[in-house]
Amino acid sequence: MLSIPFKKVHGSKNDFLLIDENEVLNSLNHSKRKQLAQSLCDRTNGIGGDGILFIQKSDHCDGKMEIYNADGTVASMCGNGLRCAGRYIMEKTGKNRVVVETMKVDLTVQQYETEQSVPFIQVEISPVSFDPSSLPMVTDKKRVIGERLPELSNQLSFTAVSVPNPHLLSIVSKEVLFSDQLFQLASYVNGENPYFPDGVNVSFIYPIKAGEIFVRTFERGVGFTNACGTAMSAASIVAILNGLHQYEIPLTVYNPGGFVKTIVHNDNGNLSVDLIGNATYCFEGTVQMDFHTGAFHWLKERSFEEEKDYALLEKRAKEIVDSIR
């Protein structure tokens, strides 16, 4: 049995287990990380979560984050997860601004001053690319922005962008937003299809009013999620491209798990996004894992009071969401 300390954390209710590999006596490899994700993230027989954030040493940054989805697949990035991992790394290093190594790029994370009682963290989301090969997406178009894709829908227009996770997004009506179209579409593009050989995250965007949008996401490797940080970042870009918002101005993005603020920057055509939101600790404990048999048991050792503070923000977001149903 290997003893593994963990924290249960969430960003906008996109929940994860956080495991600091520096505190695990025996080193973990890809196979063990995959087994941990599939076992511990199971919401029926495990602890439950959308994935695991593995914190590792970096040879050139303040820390490294590696993300495994609940199904054992590896994600290149996760904005909500990065806020939680960044907060943890800041606390470990005693800094209020750190650079975190992720699979494709090194990203800045810093504390964000707010009147909220909940800790808010600002993370950098980049690079942004509309090149279909970056998703990857099979198409003869140089980019897909507000395009009809007949294989997917005759009514909806789509934008495909990587941030760097791959996203397919559409601005929809209220009726479409809460219909079963998102599930049907996401299931199709994450199975055998002519456009996305590796699957793609799919989001529907609903404009609430000036400065506010709602995003509902089906996340690749997870399914419907309370929130997806890179999806909310991508949705903010799509909102601007469709004239619903402007660069350099904060946008409030609601989701089923709460809300975040985003600021989209445009530096001579190079886009990046500041994703600002909670990074909440729920509880911590220890897992005893037998990798040979797959058997494990876990113990909750301490709960954090800050989850109660977040519940007030979640209630506010829920009222907004309920108002548009």
Coordinates of C-alpha atoms in Angstrom, one line a residue:
M1 CA 0.0 0.0 0.0
L2 CA 1.3 3.4 -0.9
S3 CA 0.2 6.3 1.3
I4 CA -0.8 9.4 -0.8
P5 CA -1.8 12.7 0.9
F6 CA -4.4 14.7 -1.1
K7 CA -6.6 17.8 -1.1
K8 CA -10.1 18.0 -2.6
V9 CA -10.3 21.4 -4.4
H10 CA -12.5 23.2 -6.9
G11 CA -12.6 26.2 -9.2
S12 CA -16.2 27.1 -9.9
K13 CA -17.2 23.6 -8.7
N14 CA -15.0 22.1 -11.4
D15 CA -13.6 19.7 -8.7
F16 CA -10.3 17.9 -8.5
L17 CA -8.1 15.9 -6.2
L18 CA -4.7 17.7 -5.8
I19 CA -1.8 15.3 -5.1
D20 CA 1.7 16.8 -4.4
E21 CA 4.1 14.2 -5.8
N22 CA 6.8 15.7 -3.6
E23 CA 5.0 14.4 -0.6
V24 CA 4.6 10.8 -2.0
L25 CA 7.5 8.5 -0.9
N26 CA 7.5 6.4 -4.1
S27 CA 7.6 8.1 -7.5
L28 CA 4.5 7.9 -9.7
N29 CA 4.6 7.1 -13.4
H30 CA 2.0 7.5 -16.1
S31 CA 0.4 4.2 -15.5
K32 CA 0.0 4.9 -11.8
R33 CA -1.4 8.4 -12.3
K34 CA -3.9 7.0 -14.8
Q35 CA -5.0 4.3 -12.3
L36 CA -5.3 6.9 -9.5
A37 CA -7.5 9.1 -11.7
Q38 CA -9.8 6.3 -12.8
S39 CA -10.2 4.9 -9.3
L40 CA -10.3 8.0 -7.1
C41 CA -12.4 10.2 -9.3
D42 CA -15.2 7.7 -9.5
R43 CA -18.1 9.4 -7.9
T44 CA -19.7 6.2 -6.8
N45 CA -16.9 4.1 -5.5
G46 CA -14.1 6.7 -5.1
I47 CA -13.7 10.1 -3.7
G48 CA -15.2 11.8 -6.7
G49 CA -13.8 14.5 -9.0
D50 CA -13.4 15.7 -12.6
G51 CA -9.8 14.8 -12.5
I52 CA -6.5 14.9 -10.5
L53 CA -4.0 17.7 -10.4
F54 CA -0.5 16.2 -9.9
I55 CA 2.0 18.8 -8.6
Q56 CA 5.6 18.2 -9.5
K57 CA 9.0 19.9 -9.4
S58 CA 10.0 22.0 -12.4
D59 CA 13.5 22.7 -13.5
H60 CA 12.7 26.2 -14.6
C61 CA 9.4 27.3 -13.0
D62 CA 8.0 27.5 -9.4
G63 CA 6.2 24.2 -10.0
K64 CA 4.7 21.9 -12.5
M65 CA 1.0 20.8 -13.0
E66 CA 0.0 17.6 -14.8
I67 CA -3.7 16.9 -15.2
Y68 CA -5.4 13.6 -15.6
N69 CA -9.1 13.5 -16.4
A70 CA -11.5 11.2 -14.6
D71 CA -11.3 8.7 -17.4
G72 CA -7.5 8.5 -17.1
T73 CA -6.7 10.7 -20.2
V74 CA -4.2 13.5 -19.9
A75 CA -5.4 17.1 -20.4
S76 CA -2.9 19.6 -21.8
M77 CA -4.4 22.4 -19.7
C78 CA -7.2 23.3 -17.3
G79 CA -7.9 26.9 -16.2
N80 CA -9.9 26.0 -13.1
G81 CA -7.3 23.4 -12.1
L82 CA -4.5 25.9 -12.7
R83 CA -6.1 28.3 -10.3
C84 CA -6.1 25.6 -7.6
A85 CA -2.6 24.3 -8.4
G86 CA -1.3 27.8 -8.6
R87 CA -2.7 28.7 -5.2
Y88 CA -1.1 25.6 -3.7
I89 CA 2.2 26.4 -5.3
M90 CA 2.1 30.0 -4.0
E91 CA 1.4 28.8 -0.5
K92 CA 4.3 26.3 -0.7
T93 CA 6.8 28.8 -2.0
G94 CA 5.5 31.8 0.0
K95 CA 5.0 33.9 -3.2
N96 CA 2.0 35.8 -4.4
R97 CA 2.9 35.3 -8.0
V98 CA 4.3 32.2 -9.6
V99 CA 5.0 30.6 -13.0
V100 CA 3.6 27.1 -13.4
E101 CA 4.9 24.7 -16.0
T102 CA 2.1 22.9 -17.9
M103 CA 2.2 20.5 -20.8
K104 CA 2.5 23.0 -23.6
V105 CA 3.4 26.4 -22.0
D106 CA 4.5 28.1 -18.8
L107 CA 1.8 30.2 -17.3
T108 CA 1.6 33.0 -14.7
V109 CA -0.6 32.6 -11.6
Q110 CA -1.1 35.4 -9.1
Q111 CA -3.4 36.4 -6.2
Y112 CA -6.2 38.7 -7.2
E113 CA -7.4 41.4 -4.9
T114 CA -11.2 41.2 -4.3
E115 CA -13.7 42.2 -1.7
Q116 CA -15.0 38.6 -1.7
S117 CA -14.2 36.5 1.4
V118 CA -13.3 33.7 -1.0
P119 CA -9.7 33.5 -2.3
F120 CA -9.6 34.6 -5.9
I121 CA -6.7 33.7 -8.2
Q122 CA -5.8 35.1 -11.6
V123 CA -4.3 32.8 -14.2
E124 CA -3.0 33.4 -17.7
I125 CA -4.7 31.3 -20.5
S126 CA -2.5 31.1 -23.6
P127 CA -1.6 30.4 -26.3
V128 CA -4.7 31.1 -28.4
S129 CA -4.8 29.6 -31.9
F130 CA -7.5 29.5 -34.6
D131 CA -5.3 27.2 -36.7
P132 CA -7.4 24.0 -37.2
S133 CA -4.3 21.9 -36.9
S134 CA -3.8 23.1 -33.3
L135 CA -7.0 21.3 -32.1
P136 CA -6.6 19.2 -34.3
M137 CA -9.5 19.7 -36.7
V138 CA -9.9 18.2 -40.2
T139 CA -11.0 20.9 -42.6
D140 CA -9.9 22.8 -45.7
K141 CA -10.7 26.1 -44.0
K142 CA -7.8 28.2 -42.6
R143 CA -9.9 28.9 -39.6
V144 CA -13.4 28.3 -38.4
I145 CA -15.1 31.4 -36.9
G146 CA -18.9 31.6 -37.0
E147 CA -19.1 28.9 -39.6
R148 CA -21.8 26.4 -40.4
L149 CA -20.6 22.8 -40.3
P150 CA -23.3 20.7 -42.1
E151 CA -22.2 17.4 -40.5
L152 CA -22.9 18.9 -37.1
S153 CA -25.9 21.2 -37.5
N154 CA -27.9 23.0 -40.1
Q155 CA -28.9 25.8 -37.7
L156 CA -25.9 26.5 -35.5
S157 CA -22.7 28.4 -36.3
F158 CA -19.5 27.3 -34.7
T159 CA -16.1 28.6 -33.8
A160 CA -13.1 26.3 -33.3
V161 CA -10.2 27.5 -31.2
S162 CA -7.4 26.1 -29.0
V163 CA -6.5 27.8 -25.7
P164 CA -4.5 25.4 -25.8
N165 CA -7.2 22.8 -25.1
P166 CA -9.4 22.3 -28.2
H167 CA -12.8 23.9 -28.1
L168 CA -15.9 24.1 -30.4
L169 CA -18.3 26.8 -29.4
S170 CA -21.7 28.1 -30.5
I171 CA -23.8 31.1 -29.4
V172 CA -27.3 29.8 -29.0
S173 CA -30.8 30.7 -27.9
K174 CA -32.2 29.9 -24.5
E175 CA -34.2 27.1 -26.0
V176 CA -31.2 25.4 -27.5
L177 CA -29.0 26.1 -24.4
F178 CA -31.0 23.7 -22.2
S179 CA -32.1 21.2 -24.8
D180 CA -30.4 17.9 -25.5
Q181 CA -28.5 19.3 -28.5
L182 CA -25.3 19.9 -26.6
F183 CA -25.1 16.3 -25.4
Q184 CA -25.9 14.9 -28.9
L185 CA -23.4 17.2 -30.5
A186 CA -20.6 16.5 -28.0
S187 CA -21.2 12.8 -28.0
Y188 CA -20.8 12.8 -31.8
V189 CA -17.6 14.9 -32.0
N190 CA -16.0 12.8 -29.3
G191 CA -16.7 9.6 -31.1
E192 CA -15.9 8.7 -34.7
N193 CA -16.5 11.8 -36.8
P194 CA -15.0 13.6 -39.8
Y195 CA -13.8 16.7 -38.0
F196 CA -12.1 15.9 -34.7
P197 CA -10.0 12.8 -34.6
D198 CA -9.0 13.4 -31.0
G199 CA -12.4 14.7 -29.8
V200 CA -13.1 18.3 -28.6
N201 CA -14.6 20.2 -25.7
V202 CA -18.0 21.6 -26.7
S203 CA -19.7 24.7 -25.3
F204 CA -23.0 26.6 -25.8
I205 CA -22.9 30.3 -25.0
Y206 CA -25.9 32.4 -24.1
P207 CA -25.7 36.2 -23.8
I208 CA -27.4 37.3 -20.6
K209 CA -26.9 41.1 -21.0
A210 CA -24.0 43.5 -21.6
G211 CA -20.9 42.3 -19.8
E212 CA -22.4 38.9 -18.8
I213 CA -22.7 35.5 -20.6
F214 CA -23.6 32.0 -19.5
V215 CA -21.6 29.0 -20.7
R216 CA -22.6 25.3 -20.6
T217 CA -19.8 22.8 -21.4
F218 CA -19.4 19.2 -22.3
E219 CA -15.8 18.5 -21.5
R220 CA -13.8 15.9 -23.4
G221 CA -12.9 13.0 -21.0
V222 CA -15.3 14.3 -18.3
G223 CA -18.8 14.9 -19.7
F224 CA -21.0 17.7 -18.5
T225 CA -19.0 19.8 -16.0
N226 CA -20.0 22.5 -13.6
A227 CA -17.3 24.7 -15.2
C228 CA -14.4 24.5 -17.6
G229 CA -11.8 27.3 -17.3
T230 CA -10.5 27.1 -20.8
A231 CA -14.0 26.8 -22.1
M232 CA -15.0 30.0 -20.3
S233 CA -11.8 31.7 -21.7
A234 CA -12.6 30.5 -25.2
A235 CA -16.3 31.6 -24.8
S236 CA -15.1 35.1 -23.9
I237 CA -13.1 35.3 -27.1
V238 CA -16.1 34.1 -29.1
A239 CA -18.3 36.7 -27.4
I240 CA -15.9 39.5 -28.5
L241 CA -15.6 38.2 -32.1
N242 CA -19.4 38.3 -32.3
G243 CA -19.6 41.9 -31.0
L244 CA -21.0 41.0 -27.6
H245 CA -18.0 42.4 -25.6
Q246 CA -14.7 44.2 -26.0
Y247 CA -11.1 43.5 -25.4
E248 CA -9.4 44.7 -22.1
I249 CA -12.8 45.0 -20.3
P250 CA -13.7 42.4 -17.6
L251 CA -16.5 40.0 -18.6
T252 CA -18.5 38.0 -16.1
V253 CA -19.0 34.4 -17.2
Y254 CA -21.6 32.3 -15.4
N255 CA -21.6 28.5 -15.4
P256 CA -23.6 25.8 -13.5
G257 CA -21.0 25.9 -10.7
G258 CA -20.6 29.6 -10.1
F259 CA -18.9 32.4 -12.1
V260 CA -15.5 33.8 -13.1
K261 CA -14.3 37.0 -14.6
T262 CA -12.2 37.1 -17.8
I263 CA -10.2 39.8 -19.5
V264 CA -9.2 39.1 -23.2
H265 CA -6.1 40.9 -24.4
N266 CA -5.2 41.5 -28.0
D267 CA -1.5 42.3 -28.6
N268 CA -1.3 42.9 -32.3
G269 CA -3.4 39.9 -33.1
N270 CA -1.9 37.7 -30.4
L271 CA -4.7 36.9 -28.0
S272 CA -4.5 35.8 -24.3
V273 CA -7.0 35.7 -21.5
D274 CA -6.9 36.4 -17.8
L275 CA -9.1 33.9 -16.0
I276 CA -10.1 35.1 -12.5
G277 CA -12.0 33.1 -10.0
N278 CA -12.1 31.0 -6.8
A279 CA -9.6 28.3 -5.9
T280 CA -11.3 26.6 -3.0
Y281 CA -10.1 23.9 -0.6
C282 CA -12.8 21.5 0.4
F283 CA -11.1 18.9 2.6
E284 CA -7.8 16.9 2.8
G285 CA -7.0 13.4 3.7
T286 CA -4.9 10.3 2.8
V287 CA -5.4 7.5 0.3
Q288 CA -3.9 4.0 0.8
M289 CA -3.4 2.6 -2.7
D290 CA -2.4 -0.9 -3.8
F291 CA -1.5 -0.6 -7.4
H292 CA -1.2 -4.3 -7.9
T293 CA -4.7 -5.2 -6.9
G294 CA -6.4 -1.8 -7.5
A295 CA -7.7 -1.8 -4.0
F296 CA -7.7 1.4 -2.0
H297 CA -9.3 3.1 0.9
W298 CA -9.2 6.8 1.9
L299 CA -9.7 8.9 5.0
K300 CA -10.9 12.5 5.3
E301 CA -8.7 14.1 7.9
R302 CA -9.7 17.8 7.8
S303 CA -12.4 20.0 6.3
F304 CA -11.9 23.7 5.3
E305 CA -14.3 26.4 6.3
E306 CA -13.9 28.4 3.1
E307 CA -16.3 26.1 1.3
K308 CA -19.1 27.8 3.3
D309 CA -18.0 31.2 2.0
Y310 CA -18.1 29.9 -1.6
A311 CA -21.6 28.7 -1.1
L312 CA -22.8 32.3 -0.9
L313 CA -21.2 33.0 -4.3
E314 CA -22.6 29.8 -5.7
K315 CA -26.1 30.9 -4.5
R316 CA -25.8 34.2 -6.4
A317 CA -24.7 32.4 -9.6
K318 CA -27.6 29.9 -9.2
E319 CA -30.1 32.7 -9.0
I320 CA -28.7 34.1 -12.3
V321 CA -28.8 30.7 -14.0
D322 CA -32.4 30.0 -12.7
S323 CA -33.5 33.4 -14.1
I324 CA -32.6 32.5 -17.7
R325 CA -34.3 29.1 -17.7

